[in-house]
Short mmCIF file of C-alpha atoms in Angstrom, two decimals:
data_model
loop_
_atom_site.label_atom_id
_atom_site.label_comp_id
_atom_site.label_asym_id
_atom_site.label_seq_id
_atom_site.Cartn_x
_atom_site.Cartn_y
_atom_site.Cartn_z
CA MET F 1 -4.08 -14.78 4.82
CA PRO F 2 -6.43 -12.60 2.56
CA TRP F 3 -8.08 -11.09 5.38
CA PHE F 4 -5.10 -10.72 7.61
CA PHE F 5 -3.34 -8.77 4.90
CA VAL F 6 -6.54 -6.67 4.65
CA LEU F 7 -6.23 -5.93 8.21
CA LEU F 8 -2.55 -5.10 8.52
CA TRP F 9 -2.89 -2.83 5.05
CA SER F 10 -5.77 -1.13 6.38
CA THR F 11 -3.55 0.38 9.18
CA GLY F 12 -1.66 2.60 7.01
CA PHE F 13 -4.00 5.45 6.81
CA ILE F 14 -4.20 5.17 11.01
CA VAL F 15 -0.15 5.17 10.78
CA ALA F 16 -0.20 8.59 8.62
CA LYS F 17 -2.35 9.84 11.37
CA PHE F 18 0.17 9.33 14.23
CA GLY F 19 3.23 10.10 12.00
CA LEU F 20 3.08 12.61 9.70
CA PRO F 21 2.52 15.62 11.93
CA PHE F 22 5.86 14.78 13.35
CA ALA F 23 7.80 14.30 10.32
CA PRO F 24 7.71 15.10 6.52
CA PRO F 25 6.45 12.38 4.38
CA LEU F 26 9.64 11.61 2.26
CA THR F 27 11.77 11.60 5.38
CA PHE F 28 9.25 9.26 7.16
CA LEU F 29 9.32 6.76 4.28
CA LEU F 30 13.33 6.83 4.34
CA LEU F 31 13.27 6.31 8.10
CA ARG F 32 10.71 3.30 7.28
CA PHE F 33 12.67 1.90 4.39
CA ALA F 34 15.94 1.95 6.50
CA GLY F 35 14.12 0.22 9.48
CA VAL F 36 13.24 -2.73 6.99
CA LEU F 37 16.79 -3.04 6.01
CA LEU F 38 18.06 -3.01 9.51
CA VAL F 39 15.63 -5.82 10.27
CA LEU F 40 15.98 -7.97 7.51
CA ILE F 41 19.79 -7.79 6.16
CA PRO F 42 21.14 -9.67 9.44
CA LEU F 43 18.46 -12.40 8.98
CA VAL F 44 19.54 -12.73 5.22
CA LEU F 45 22.81 -12.85 6.47
CA LEU F 46 22.15 -15.24 9.29
CA PHE F 47 20.04 -17.67 7.20
CA ARG F 48 21.83 -17.36 4.14
CA ALA F 49 18.86 -16.58 2.14
CA PRO F 50 19.19 -16.88 -1.75
CA TRP F 51 19.16 -14.00 -3.88
CA PRO F 52 16.86 -13.58 -7.11
CA VAL F 53 20.11 -13.85 -9.51
CA GLY F 54 18.92 -12.73 -13.04
CA ARG F 55 16.06 -10.94 -11.73
CA ILE F 56 17.28 -8.13 -9.48
CA ARG F 57 16.31 -5.49 -11.94
CA HIS F 58 13.18 -6.68 -12.06
CA VAL F 59 12.02 -7.02 -8.56
CA ALA F 60 14.14 -3.44 -8.01
CA VAL F 61 11.56 -2.05 -10.53
CA ALA F 62 8.45 -3.66 -9.06
CA GLY F 63 9.67 -2.32 -5.73
CA VAL F 64 10.20 1.43 -7.07
CA LEU F 65 6.55 1.12 -8.25
CA VAL F 66 4.79 -0.50 -5.36
CA GLN F 67 6.52 1.00 -2.51
CA ALA F 68 8.28 4.31 -3.46
CA GLY F 69 5.53 5.53 -6.21
CA TYR F 70 2.61 4.44 -4.23
CA LEU F 71 3.53 5.40 -0.80
CA ALA F 72 5.26 8.57 -1.63
CA GLY F 73 2.21 9.67 -3.81
CA VAL F 74 -0.23 9.01 -1.09
CA TRP F 75 1.64 10.43 1.54
CA CYS F 76 2.69 13.50 0.08
CA ALA F 77 -0.86 14.03 -1.32
CA ILE F 78 -2.26 13.91 2.53
CA LYS F 79 0.16 16.23 3.45
CA LEU F 80 -0.56 18.69 0.70
CA GLY F 81 -4.28 18.66 2.21
CA MET F 82 -5.88 15.82 0.09
CA PRO F 83 -8.71 14.45 2.57
CA ALA F 84 -8.01 10.65 3.50
CA GLY F 85 -11.59 9.82 2.15
CA LEU F 86 -10.84 11.28 -1.32
CA SER F 87 -7.44 9.80 -1.57
CA ALA F 88 -8.79 6.38 -0.56
CA LEU F 89 -11.44 6.55 -3.08
CA ILE F 90 -8.82 7.57 -6.04
CA VAL F 91 -6.53 4.75 -5.11
CA GLY F 92 -9.39 2.67 -4.66
CA MET F 93 -9.87 2.84 -8.59
CA GLN F 94 -6.74 0.26 -8.40
CA PRO F 95 -8.83 -3.15 -9.22
CA ILE F 96 -10.56 -1.72 -12.01
CA LEU F 97 -7.74 -0.42 -13.67
CA THR F 98 -5.81 -4.01 -13.14
CA ALA F 99 -8.74 -5.78 -14.53
CA PHE F 100 -8.59 -3.74 -17.82
CA ALA F 101 -4.79 -4.48 -17.89
CA ALA F 102 -5.14 -7.94 -16.87
CA PRO F 103 -4.98 -9.37 -20.46
CA LEU F 104 -1.20 -8.08 -20.95
CA ILE F 105 -0.08 -10.56 -18.38
CA GLY F 106 -2.53 -13.22 -19.73
CA GLU F 107 -5.13 -13.06 -17.27
CA SER F 108 -8.87 -12.80 -18.26
CA VAL F 109 -11.58 -11.40 -16.09
CA ARG F 110 -15.02 -12.98 -16.53
CA GLY F 111 -18.61 -11.04 -16.09
CA LYS F 112 -19.11 -12.17 -12.78
CA GLN F 113 -15.80 -10.70 -11.75
CA TRP F 114 -16.65 -7.34 -13.83
CA PHE F 115 -20.12 -7.15 -11.47
CA GLY F 116 -17.97 -7.67 -8.42
CA LEU F 117 -15.53 -4.99 -9.12
CA ALA F 118 -18.47 -2.63 -9.84
CA LEU F 119 -20.00 -3.59 -6.74
CA GLY F 120 -16.99 -3.05 -4.58
CA LEU F 121 -16.41 0.37 -6.13
CA CYS F 122 -19.74 1.58 -5.27
CA GLY F 123 -19.19 0.11 -1.75
CA VAL F 124 -15.99 1.93 -1.44
CA GLY F 125 -17.87 5.00 -2.75
CA LEU F 126 -20.42 4.91 0.17
CA VAL F 127 -17.91 4.38 2.94
CA VAL F 128 -16.04 7.66 1.92
CA ALA F 129 -18.80 9.72 0.88
CA ASN F 130 -19.28 11.38 4.18
CA LYS F 131 -15.23 12.08 4.47
CA ILE F 132 -14.98 13.69 0.83
CA SER F 133 -14.04 17.22 1.15
CA LEU F 134 -12.75 19.83 -1.43
CA ILE F 135 -11.27 22.01 1.07
CA GLY F 136 -7.60 22.32 0.77
CA LEU F 137 -7.67 20.23 -2.39
CA SER F 138 -4.76 21.40 -4.92
CA THR F 139 -3.61 20.20 -8.46
CA GLY F 140 -0.26 18.81 -6.89
CA SER F 141 -2.47 16.70 -4.17
CA ILE F 142 -4.64 15.25 -7.10
CA LEU F 143 -1.58 14.48 -9.15
CA LEU F 144 0.28 12.84 -6.75
CA CYS F 145 -2.69 10.53 -5.63
CA LEU F 146 -3.14 9.66 -9.25
CA MET F 147 0.42 8.69 -9.32
CA ALA F 148 0.07 6.68 -6.53
CA LEU F 149 -2.82 4.67 -8.45
CA VAL F 150 -0.85 4.17 -11.72
CA SER F 151 2.45 3.47 -9.65
CA ILE F 152 0.94 0.32 -7.64
CA THR F 153 -1.01 -0.80 -10.52
CA ILE F 154 1.73 -1.09 -12.74
CA GLY F 155 3.93 -2.31 -10.17
CA THR F 156 1.65 -5.23 -9.05
CA LEU F 157 1.22 -6.16 -12.80
CA TYR F 158 4.88 -6.00 -13.34
CA GLN F 159 5.81 -8.18 -10.29
CA LYS F 160 3.38 -10.68 -11.19
CA ARG F 161 4.56 -11.13 -14.76
CA TYR F 162 8.38 -10.63 -14.39
CA CYS F 163 9.25 -11.71 -10.99
CA ALA F 164 6.39 -13.36 -9.03
CA HIS F 165 8.55 -15.75 -7.49
CA PHE F 166 11.45 -15.08 -5.10
CA ASP F 167 12.75 -15.46 -1.77
CA LEU F 168 10.75 -12.79 0.50
CA ARG F 169 13.72 -11.72 2.65
CA THR F 170 15.98 -10.88 -0.29
CA GLY F 171 13.79 -9.58 -2.70
CA THR F 172 12.26 -7.29 0.22
CA ILE F 173 15.79 -5.88 0.81
CA ILE F 174 16.31 -5.25 -2.84
CA GLN F 175 12.87 -3.35 -3.25
CA PHE F 176 13.24 -1.33 0.04
CA ALA F 177 17.05 -0.23 -1.02
CA ALA F 178 15.77 0.74 -4.50
CA SER F 179 12.99 2.54 -3.16
CA ALA F 180 15.24 4.56 -0.62
CA LEU F 181 17.68 5.53 -3.45
CA VAL F 182 14.80 6.90 -5.73
CA VAL F 183 13.12 8.77 -2.61
CA MET F 184 16.43 10.29 -1.08
CA PRO F 185 17.02 13.03 -3.88
CA PHE F 186 13.37 14.28 -3.48
CA ALA F 187 13.53 14.44 0.40
CA ILE F 188 17.11 16.19 0.18
CA ALA F 189 15.32 18.58 -2.31
CA PHE F 190 11.95 19.33 -0.81
CA GLU F 191 12.25 18.61 2.60
CA ASP F 192 16.04 19.55 3.63
CA PHE F 193 16.62 15.84 4.65
CA SER F 194 19.82 15.51 6.34
CA PRO F 195 21.56 12.49 8.43
CA ALA F 196 21.11 14.98 11.30
CA LEU F 197 17.22 14.40 11.02
CA THR F 198 16.52 17.76 12.15
CA THR F 199 12.80 17.99 10.62
CA VAL F 200 11.66 14.79 12.57
CA GLN F 201 10.28 15.32 16.29
CA TRP F 202 10.80 12.18 18.16
CA THR F 203 7.71 11.72 20.04
CA PRO F 204 5.83 8.40 21.50
CA SER F 205 3.42 8.76 18.74
CA PHE F 206 5.93 9.15 15.76
CA ILE F 207 8.30 6.32 17.18
CA GLY F 208 5.05 4.11 17.51
CA ALA F 209 4.01 4.79 13.84
CA LEU F 210 7.39 4.17 12.86
CA LEU F 211 7.93 0.79 14.18
CA TRP F 212 4.67 -0.35 13.22
CA SER F 213 5.13 0.84 9.60
CA VAL F 214 8.61 -1.10 9.57
CA LEU F 215 7.46 -4.28 11.03
CA ALA F 216 3.64 -4.74 10.42
CA LEU F 217 3.24 -2.96 7.56
CA SER F 218 6.55 -2.98 5.16
CA ILE F 219 7.42 -6.62 6.38
CA GLY F 220 4.12 -8.30 7.35
CA ALA F 221 1.61 -6.74 5.17
CA ILE F 222 4.24 -6.45 2.15
CA PHE F 223 5.41 -10.47 2.70
CA LEU F 224 1.33 -11.04 2.59
CA LEU F 225 0.97 -9.22 -0.55
CA PHE F 226 3.88 -10.84 -2.31
CA ALA F 227 2.63 -14.20 -1.23
CA LEU F 228 -0.80 -13.42 -2.50
CA ILE F 229 0.60 -12.22 -5.77
CA ARG F 230 2.75 -15.51 -6.36
CA ARG F 231 -0.59 -17.70 -5.93
CA SER F 232 -3.58 -15.75 -7.22
CA ALA F 233 -4.58 -13.83 -10.33
CA ALA F 234 -3.83 -9.95 -9.91
CA THR F 235 -7.34 -8.90 -10.44
CA SER F 236 -8.35 -11.16 -7.47
CA VAL F 237 -5.60 -9.86 -5.24
CA THR F 238 -6.22 -6.29 -5.90
CA SER F 239 -9.90 -6.42 -5.28
CA LEU F 240 -8.97 -7.08 -1.95
CA LEU F 241 -7.91 -3.40 -1.43
CA TYR F 242 -11.66 -2.54 -1.88
CA LEU F 243 -11.96 -3.84 1.48
CA THR F 244 -9.07 -1.36 2.81
CA PRO F 245 -11.35 2.02 3.17
CA PRO F 246 -14.25 0.30 4.89
CA THR F 247 -11.80 -1.72 7.34
CA THR F 248 -9.98 1.92 8.17
CA ALA F 249 -12.98 3.61 8.54
CA LEU F 250 -13.97 1.01 11.11
CA MET F 251 -10.63 1.10 12.80
CA ALA F 252 -10.92 4.90 12.87
CA TRP F 253 -14.20 4.91 14.35
CA ILE F 254 -12.91 2.51 17.09
CA ALA F 255 -9.67 4.53 17.52
CA PHE F 256 -10.45 8.14 17.24
CA GLY F 257 -14.28 8.44 17.35
CA GLU F 258 -14.51 9.26 13.92
CA GLN F 259 -18.31 9.14 12.26
CA PHE F 260 -19.13 5.73 10.79
CA SER F 261 -22.69 6.01 9.50
CA TRP F 262 -25.51 3.32 8.39
CA ILE F 263 -24.56 4.38 4.65
CA GLY F 264 -20.72 3.50 5.60
CA MET F 265 -21.99 0.29 6.89
CA ALA F 266 -23.84 -0.66 3.77
CA GLY F 267 -20.76 0.52 1.76
CA MET F 268 -18.81 -2.23 3.70
CA LEU F 269 -21.38 -4.79 3.00
CA LEU F 270 -21.31 -4.20 -0.95
CA ALA F 271 -17.52 -3.86 -0.85
CA VAL F 272 -17.35 -7.31 1.10
CA ALA F 273 -19.68 -8.68 -1.50
CA GLY F 274 -18.15 -7.19 -4.33
CA VAL F 275 -14.89 -9.08 -3.42
CA PHE F 276 -16.70 -12.21 -2.95
CA PHE F 277 -17.67 -12.13 -6.57
CA VAL F 278 -14.34 -11.51 -7.93
CA VAL F 279 -12.34 -13.99 -6.01
CA LYS F 280 -15.09 -16.88 -6.09
CA LYS F 281 -14.09 -19.61 -8.44
#
């Protein structure tokens, strides 16, 4: 399950490459959130899935942090000119931040795990080193990427502490509905979002990216992430995100012919070794 999660999660940047040229980032996210609701609400009604009574507020808060805060931050930063490599490196700090905050949810980080976290971060740095460029970099894009980093870190810890266990179908509906309510005012204010969707170009690439975002990322990968949060320590779960930049770089090399050097390959091996030290009992 962890490796399948990494594969799915890593396609997020690939989807951005296909989808962002044809729709503003927040508008794309609103369509993505709406797609998740359209898929899951009939399933919940059909199978009478239980709602997390008494924890709905906690589930919603975690969802806004993990979905709205993280995705909106990264996608808007890339739209403003943040290079994908640099955004991956900034967001790649999440396992380190999670480890520092782990005592807040009653978890401890062993010395071997700290070594693995440092090793993994070095590996991510090597993978994205040749993709980092300061061209087009702005203060706004940096702040948005930092917001995404802090948001997903706090969201993961919050969910682990307050609502780790809930039905994935109803819980996901709550999280994406809450995220849509938070994102919509910003989309209206900054992207002229309207029900007519005049800012969207319905090309085959965009439709494919949207469908993949809904089914593979927002349902498949998120279900796996929630399952991992249930059964594993937060530090161990977030350490898997070290494998995202190397896997994404490999996918981009296969799909788009992007450069993947020997240094990147060495970084990928370092990242894998780092995760091994973190998750090994």
